[in-house]
Amino acid sequence: MTSKVLLIYTGGTIGMNQNPLTGALEPFDFEHLLSRVPELAQFQTEIATYQFNPPIDSSDMSPRLWTELAHIIADHYDEYDGFVVLHGTDTMAYTASALSFMLENLSKPVILTGSQLPIGQLRTDGKENLITSIEIASARREDGTAMVPEVGIYFNGHLMRGNRTTKQSADEFNAFESFNYPHLADAGVEIAYHDEFILKPQTSRSAEGRLLPEGRKNLQPQFRLDNNVIIFSLFPGIREDLIRHIIATPNLRAIVMRTFGSGNAPQSPWLINALREGYRRGKVIINISQCLQGCVQMGRYDTGYQLQEAGVVSGYDGTVEAAVTKLMYLQAKYDDPEQVRQMMRQSLRGEISM
């Protein structure tokens, strides 16, 4: 049975051309992009296309556009076996993280990819990224279920969990890495899938724990996001008045605080008092390390323990991108900040290791 994949073009470097007058990269027609990849005609997979009009630079990505993407996938979910989203690299990890939370009960692949060079350039990485992403999105097991039923990012030979991935380089083809989680697949001569690391779709079970006849749960997309959240990084010399100003912001519901090492902060009494005040005001404060690799362990040093006592919630080994988008997703579902804190301590889509 032939697989069907929907290819969604949002914009990004992969579909750009160089303006001969200015030398700047600018979007061009999606059909032109496809004409640059005649290899697509060799696929046994049926490939349909959908284009954002106009294409957007990924720096302009927003919760409104994440909702549009979720709608496109949900509206066509029953028609296709998988989805490939062509996206600019700058905010790709944010989009992948957001979609992982918005697409509840996902049982089909949603693979984001792009390139560091436009697909029309001689040394482009776009062709391989696109072709392999389509192959992954269409891959099925012997029982007909998807090989990778989750949101992933494919780049430079590696498939990574979307909400574990961060852009690590603006110049290298190896632009992304999931520092705290193994690759879901590695593409060489063959594509080697690492089943032990791939999420299993949620299933419906009886009260006795038996798998019900209908099997996998249906997709339940969530289209609402609440972006009353901010990120700030601690640094030596950070000012008390600025931190207090952020915490006192009326509509702000959550803060992602990027700390040192394993989740440490300066032992300044004013900082702990300001964070306690934020907790009392109902702000959800998440502790994410500034390190690319490793885990927040607030009980490891006294400085981290004080944050825990002030009501700060550990972000464990999650990324900033996942923490921000998870907060947007949870804040749209729950009004109670304590409920949001409780859910932030749980792994919903494999975004943190418990």
Short mmCIF file of C-alpha atoms in Angstrom, two decimals:
data_model
loop_
_atom_site.label_atom_id
_atom_site.label_comp_id
_atom_site.label_asym_id
_atom_site.label_seq_id
_atom_site.Cartn_x
_atom_site.Cartn_y
_atom_site.Cartn_z
CA MET A 1 0.00 0.00 0.00
CA THR A 2 1.43 3.37 -1.06
CA SER A 3 2.11 5.88 1.72
CA LYS A 4 0.86 9.44 1.45
CA VAL A 5 2.80 12.41 2.82
CA LEU A 6 1.77 16.05 3.04
CA LEU A 7 4.70 18.44 2.48
CA ILE A 8 4.06 21.81 4.16
CA TYR A 9 6.27 24.72 3.12
CA THR A 10 6.34 27.58 5.65
CA GLY A 11 9.45 29.34 4.30
CA GLY A 12 13.08 29.37 5.32
CA THR A 13 16.47 29.12 3.63
CA ILE A 14 15.66 25.84 1.86
CA GLY A 15 13.23 27.62 -0.47
CA MET A 16 15.14 30.86 -1.04
CA ASN A 17 16.94 32.36 -3.99
CA GLN A 18 19.73 34.93 -4.05
CA ASN A 19 18.73 38.36 -5.31
CA PRO A 20 21.26 39.15 -8.08
CA LEU A 21 21.17 42.88 -7.26
CA THR A 22 21.43 42.86 -3.46
CA GLY A 23 22.90 39.40 -2.82
CA ALA A 24 20.25 38.88 -0.12
CA LEU A 25 18.27 35.65 0.17
CA GLU A 26 14.56 35.98 -0.58
CA PRO A 27 11.67 33.51 -0.93
CA PHE A 28 10.66 32.12 -4.30
CA ASP A 29 7.82 29.97 -5.59
CA PHE A 30 7.29 26.56 -3.96
CA GLU A 31 6.84 24.82 -7.31
CA HIS A 32 10.28 26.13 -8.26
CA LEU A 33 11.66 24.51 -5.11
CA LEU A 34 10.11 21.15 -6.03
CA SER A 35 11.48 21.38 -9.56
CA ARG A 36 14.98 21.49 -8.04
CA VAL A 37 14.44 18.02 -6.57
CA PRO A 38 13.54 15.70 -9.48
CA GLU A 39 14.44 12.77 -7.21
CA LEU A 40 11.01 13.16 -5.59
CA ALA A 41 9.49 11.55 -8.70
CA GLN A 42 11.29 8.30 -7.81
CA PHE A 43 9.40 7.92 -4.53
CA GLN A 44 6.74 5.24 -4.22
CA THR A 45 5.14 7.68 -1.78
CA GLU A 46 2.37 10.03 -2.91
CA ILE A 47 3.44 13.57 -2.04
CA ALA A 48 0.94 16.41 -1.79
CA THR A 49 1.96 19.99 -1.00
CA TYR A 50 0.69 22.94 1.01
CA GLN A 51 2.33 26.38 0.98
CA PHE A 52 2.17 29.28 3.41
CA ASN A 53 1.28 32.34 1.34
CA PRO A 54 3.37 34.37 1.65
CA PRO A 55 6.26 32.23 2.95
CA ILE A 56 7.63 33.54 6.23
CA ASP A 57 11.08 34.03 7.64
CA SER A 58 11.36 31.79 10.68
CA SER A 59 12.24 34.83 12.81
CA ASP A 60 8.61 35.86 12.30
CA MET A 61 7.22 32.56 13.61
CA SER A 62 4.54 33.05 16.28
CA PRO A 63 1.93 31.16 18.33
CA ARG A 64 -0.68 32.23 15.75
CA LEU A 65 1.28 30.45 13.02
CA TRP A 66 1.82 27.40 15.24
CA THR A 67 -1.95 27.24 15.56
CA GLU A 68 -2.27 27.50 11.77
CA LEU A 69 0.21 24.64 11.34
CA ALA A 70 -1.65 22.51 13.89
CA HIS A 71 -4.91 23.19 12.02
CA ILE A 72 -3.36 22.14 8.69
CA ILE A 73 -2.11 18.87 10.17
CA ALA A 74 -5.35 18.16 12.05
CA ASP A 75 -7.55 18.97 9.04
CA HIS A 76 -5.60 16.55 6.82
CA TYR A 77 -4.69 14.01 9.49
CA ASP A 78 -6.85 11.17 8.21
CA GLU A 79 -5.74 11.67 4.59
CA TYR A 80 -1.99 11.21 5.09
CA ASP A 81 0.40 8.78 6.73
CA GLY A 82 2.89 11.48 7.66
CA PHE A 83 3.77 15.16 7.42
CA VAL A 84 6.97 17.03 6.53
CA VAL A 85 7.25 20.71 7.49
CA LEU A 86 9.85 22.80 5.67
CA HIS A 87 10.86 25.53 8.11
CA GLY A 88 13.58 28.09 8.71
CA THR A 89 16.24 26.93 11.14
CA ASP A 90 16.24 29.87 13.57
CA THR A 91 12.96 28.96 15.32
CA MET A 92 12.55 25.37 14.13
CA ALA A 93 13.15 23.93 17.63
CA TYR A 94 10.45 26.22 19.07
CA THR A 95 7.94 25.13 16.40
CA ALA A 96 8.76 21.44 16.85
CA SER A 97 8.34 21.77 20.62
CA ALA A 98 5.05 23.66 20.31
CA LEU A 99 3.60 21.11 17.86
CA SER A 100 4.62 18.22 20.12
CA PHE A 101 2.40 19.61 22.87
CA MET A 102 -0.45 20.84 20.66
CA LEU A 103 -0.86 17.54 18.78
CA GLU A 104 -2.14 15.37 21.63
CA ASN A 105 -2.32 11.61 20.97
CA LEU A 106 -0.20 11.93 17.83
CA SER A 107 0.33 8.56 16.12
CA LYS A 108 1.86 9.73 12.82
CA PRO A 109 5.21 11.35 11.97
CA VAL A 110 5.50 15.14 11.83
CA ILE A 111 9.07 15.80 10.63
CA LEU A 112 10.50 19.32 10.49
CA THR A 113 13.49 20.03 8.28
CA GLY A 114 15.17 22.78 6.32
CA SER A 115 18.66 23.66 5.22
CA GLN A 116 21.63 25.94 5.77
CA LEU A 117 21.97 26.64 2.03
CA PRO A 118 19.14 27.25 -0.49
CA ILE A 119 18.13 24.15 -2.39
CA GLY A 120 19.18 25.73 -5.69
CA GLN A 121 22.82 26.10 -4.65
CA LEU A 122 25.36 23.51 -5.72
CA ARG A 123 26.47 22.46 -2.22
CA THR A 124 23.03 22.60 -0.66
CA ASP A 125 22.17 20.34 2.26
CA GLY A 126 18.50 20.85 1.46
CA LYS A 127 18.06 17.94 -0.96
CA GLU A 128 19.22 15.22 1.41
CA ASN A 129 17.31 16.73 4.34
CA LEU A 130 14.09 16.89 2.30
CA ILE A 131 14.36 13.46 0.68
CA THR A 132 15.22 11.62 3.91
CA SER A 133 12.52 13.47 5.86
CA ILE A 134 9.91 12.29 3.36
CA GLU A 135 11.25 8.74 3.62
CA ILE A 136 11.00 8.86 7.43
CA ALA A 137 7.52 10.39 7.33
CA SER A 138 6.31 7.57 5.09
CA ALA A 139 8.06 4.70 6.91
CA ARG A 140 5.74 2.13 8.44
CA ARG A 141 6.13 -1.06 10.41
CA GLU A 142 4.89 -4.45 9.28
CA ASP A 143 1.59 -3.88 11.10
CA GLY A 144 1.05 -0.64 9.16
CA THR A 145 1.74 1.72 12.06
CA ALA A 146 4.17 4.62 11.76
CA MET A 147 7.85 4.00 12.41
CA VAL A 148 8.21 7.38 14.16
CA PRO A 149 4.85 8.50 15.61
CA GLU A 150 6.05 11.80 17.04
CA VAL A 151 7.26 15.29 16.15
CA GLY A 152 10.90 15.20 15.08
CA ILE A 153 13.60 17.35 13.51
CA TYR A 154 15.70 15.78 10.77
CA PHE A 155 19.00 17.43 9.88
CA ASN A 156 22.35 16.29 8.52
CA GLY A 157 21.76 12.56 8.86
CA HIS A 158 20.09 12.60 12.28
CA LEU A 159 16.46 12.41 13.40
CA MET A 160 15.93 14.00 16.82
CA ARG A 161 12.94 14.41 19.09
CA GLY A 162 11.61 17.86 18.31
CA ASN A 163 11.12 19.01 21.89
CA ARG A 164 14.64 17.89 22.85
CA THR A 165 16.43 19.73 20.08
CA THR A 166 18.31 23.04 19.97
CA LYS A 167 19.99 24.88 17.12
CA GLN A 168 23.71 24.66 17.83
CA SER A 169 25.30 26.31 14.77
CA ALA A 170 24.48 29.09 12.34
CA ASP A 171 27.14 27.94 9.86
CA GLU A 172 27.57 24.15 9.95
CA PHE A 173 25.34 21.63 8.19
CA ASN A 174 25.09 19.87 11.56
CA ALA A 175 22.89 22.70 12.77
CA PHE A 176 20.86 20.85 15.42
CA GLU A 177 21.49 18.51 18.31
CA SER A 178 19.47 16.88 21.10
CA PHE A 179 22.11 17.14 23.78
CA ASN A 180 20.20 15.34 26.54
CA TYR A 181 18.45 12.65 24.49
CA PRO A 182 19.69 10.07 21.96
CA HIS A 183 18.86 10.31 18.26
CA LEU A 184 15.65 8.60 17.15
CA ALA A 185 17.31 7.53 13.89
CA ASP A 186 20.58 7.94 12.02
CA ALA A 187 20.71 7.95 8.23
CA GLY A 188 23.67 6.41 6.46
CA VAL A 189 23.45 3.92 3.61
CA GLU A 190 20.36 2.71 5.48
CA ILE A 191 18.17 4.54 7.99
CA ALA A 192 18.78 2.98 11.41
CA TYR A 193 15.77 3.54 13.67
CA HIS A 194 16.39 3.36 17.41
CA ASP A 195 13.08 1.95 18.59
CA GLU A 196 13.98 2.07 22.26
CA PHE A 197 14.07 5.88 22.14
CA ILE A 198 10.97 6.48 19.99
CA LEU A 199 7.70 7.44 21.70
CA LYS A 200 4.88 4.92 21.57
CA PRO A 201 1.41 6.32 20.75
CA GLN A 202 -1.04 6.53 23.62
CA THR A 203 -3.59 3.72 23.60
CA SER A 204 -7.07 3.23 24.99
CA ARG A 205 -7.28 0.56 27.68
CA SER A 206 -10.03 -0.96 29.77
CA ALA A 207 -10.21 -0.61 33.56
CA GLU A 208 -8.40 -3.96 33.77
CA GLY A 209 -5.58 -2.63 31.60
CA ARG A 210 -6.45 -4.53 28.42
CA LEU A 211 -5.97 -2.80 25.06
CA LEU A 212 -9.41 -1.85 23.74
CA PRO A 213 -10.47 -2.88 20.20
CA GLU A 214 -10.26 0.67 18.88
CA GLY A 215 -6.57 0.68 19.84
CA ARG A 216 -4.82 4.02 19.55
CA LYS A 217 -6.47 7.17 20.79
CA ASN A 218 -7.60 9.68 18.21
CA LEU A 219 -5.63 12.87 17.64
CA GLN A 220 -6.85 15.64 19.94
CA PRO A 221 -5.26 18.88 18.73
CA GLN A 222 -5.10 21.82 21.11
CA PHE A 223 -5.20 25.13 19.26
CA ARG A 224 -4.97 27.58 22.15
CA LEU A 225 -1.70 28.96 23.51
CA ASP A 226 -1.11 31.57 26.22
CA ASN A 227 2.15 33.40 25.55
CA ASN A 228 2.27 35.37 28.82
CA VAL A 229 5.74 34.01 29.48
CA ILE A 230 9.26 35.45 29.39
CA ILE A 231 12.83 34.13 29.41
CA PHE A 232 15.67 35.76 31.30
CA SER A 233 19.24 34.65 31.91
CA LEU A 234 21.10 35.17 35.15
CA PHE A 235 24.58 36.74 34.91
CA PRO A 236 27.07 38.24 37.35
CA GLY A 237 25.90 41.76 38.13
CA ILE A 238 22.23 41.27 37.26
CA ARG A 239 20.20 44.19 38.65
CA GLU A 240 17.59 43.87 41.38
CA ASP A 241 15.31 46.60 40.02
CA LEU A 242 15.07 44.95 36.60
CA ILE A 243 14.26 41.51 38.04
CA ARG A 244 11.62 42.97 40.33
CA HIS A 245 10.16 44.89 37.40
CA ILE A 246 9.84 41.65 35.39
CA ILE A 247 8.27 39.75 38.28
CA ALA A 248 5.78 42.57 38.90
CA THR A 249 4.56 42.63 35.27
CA PRO A 250 0.75 42.37 35.63
CA ASN A 251 -0.17 39.89 32.88
CA LEU A 252 2.97 37.79 33.09
CA ARG A 253 2.12 34.23 34.20
CA ALA A 254 5.41 32.38 33.84
CA ILE A 255 9.18 32.89 33.75
CA VAL A 256 11.84 30.60 32.31
CA MET A 257 14.93 31.48 34.34
CA ARG A 258 18.22 30.36 32.79
CA THR A 259 20.56 29.59 35.67
CA PHE A 260 24.20 28.56 36.06
CA GLY A 261 25.47 24.97 35.90
CA SER A 262 23.12 22.47 37.51
CA GLY A 263 20.51 25.10 38.32
CA ASN A 264 22.36 27.56 40.54
CA ALA A 265 21.82 31.28 41.14
CA PRO A 266 23.57 34.07 43.08
CA GLN A 267 23.00 33.85 46.86
CA SER A 268 21.76 37.45 46.97
CA PRO A 269 18.90 37.71 49.50
CA TRP A 270 17.08 40.16 47.21
CA LEU A 271 16.91 37.58 44.40
CA ILE A 272 15.45 34.82 46.60
CA ASN A 273 12.97 37.33 48.08
CA ALA A 274 11.98 38.52 44.60
CA LEU A 275 11.40 34.93 43.45
CA ARG A 276 9.34 34.22 46.59
CA GLU A 277 7.27 37.31 45.80
CA GLY A 278 6.78 36.01 42.26
CA TYR A 279 5.55 32.68 43.65
CA ARG A 280 3.10 34.49 45.97
CA ARG A 281 1.80 36.48 42.98
CA GLY A 282 1.06 33.20 41.17
CA LYS A 283 3.97 33.32 38.74
CA VAL A 284 5.30 29.95 37.58
CA ILE A 285 9.11 30.10 37.58
CA ILE A 286 10.99 27.32 35.77
CA ASN A 287 14.70 26.67 36.31
CA ILE A 288 16.55 25.78 33.08
CA SER A 289 20.34 25.51 32.93
CA GLN A 290 22.32 27.75 30.60
CA CYS A 291 24.43 24.68 29.77
CA LEU A 292 23.50 22.84 26.59
CA GLN A 293 24.06 19.47 28.24
CA GLY A 294 23.19 18.24 31.70
CA CYS A 295 20.37 18.48 34.19
CA VAL A 296 19.05 20.93 36.76
CA GLN A 297 19.59 19.45 40.24
CA MET A 298 18.43 22.07 42.71
CA GLY A 299 19.31 19.91 45.73
CA ARG A 300 22.94 19.55 44.67
CA TYR A 301 24.23 22.91 45.97
CA ASP A 302 22.85 25.30 48.56
CA THR A 303 22.25 27.98 45.92
CA GLY A 304 19.91 25.66 44.01
CA TYR A 305 18.21 24.48 47.19
CA GLN A 306 17.31 28.07 48.05
CA LEU A 307 15.60 28.43 44.67
CA GLN A 308 13.57 25.31 45.38
CA GLU A 309 12.54 26.73 48.77
CA ALA A 310 11.41 29.92 46.99
CA GLY A 311 8.94 27.96 44.85
CA VAL A 312 11.04 27.65 41.68
CA VAL A 313 10.25 24.51 39.65
CA SER A 314 13.01 22.36 38.16
CA GLY A 315 13.15 22.17 34.39
CA TYR A 316 15.19 18.95 34.71
CA ASP A 317 17.13 18.32 31.47
CA GLY A 318 14.68 20.16 29.19
CA THR A 319 15.47 22.82 26.61
CA VAL A 320 14.46 26.46 26.79
CA GLU A 321 12.37 25.95 23.66
CA ALA A 322 10.42 23.10 25.22
CA ALA A 323 9.94 24.91 28.54
CA VAL A 324 8.54 28.05 26.88
CA THR A 325 6.14 26.26 24.55
CA LYS A 326 5.03 23.79 27.24
CA LEU A 327 4.14 26.74 29.47
CA MET A 328 2.14 28.36 26.64
CA TYR A 329 0.28 25.09 26.13
CA LEU A 330 -0.43 24.50 29.84
CA GLN A 331 -1.40 28.10 30.58
CA ALA A 332 -4.05 27.89 27.87
CA LYS A 333 -5.49 24.77 29.57
CA TYR A 334 -5.23 25.67 33.25
CA ASP A 335 -5.96 28.88 35.16
CA ASP A 336 -4.49 27.57 38.42
CA PRO A 337 -0.71 28.21 38.60
CA GLU A 338 -0.27 25.24 40.94
CA GLN A 339 -1.77 22.96 38.30
CA VAL A 340 0.68 24.37 35.74
CA ARG A 341 3.59 23.78 38.17
CA GLN A 342 2.45 20.20 38.72
CA MET A 343 2.25 19.50 34.97
CA MET A 344 5.65 21.12 34.37
CA ARG A 345 7.11 18.48 36.70
CA GLN A 346 5.77 15.72 34.44
CA SER A 347 7.02 14.47 31.08
CA LEU A 348 4.10 14.95 28.68
CA ARG A 349 5.79 14.19 25.33
CA GLY A 350 9.20 12.90 26.35
CA GLU A 351 10.51 16.48 26.72
CA ILE A 352 12.25 15.80 30.06
CA SER A 353 13.85 12.79 31.76
CA MET A 354 12.40 12.06 35.17
#
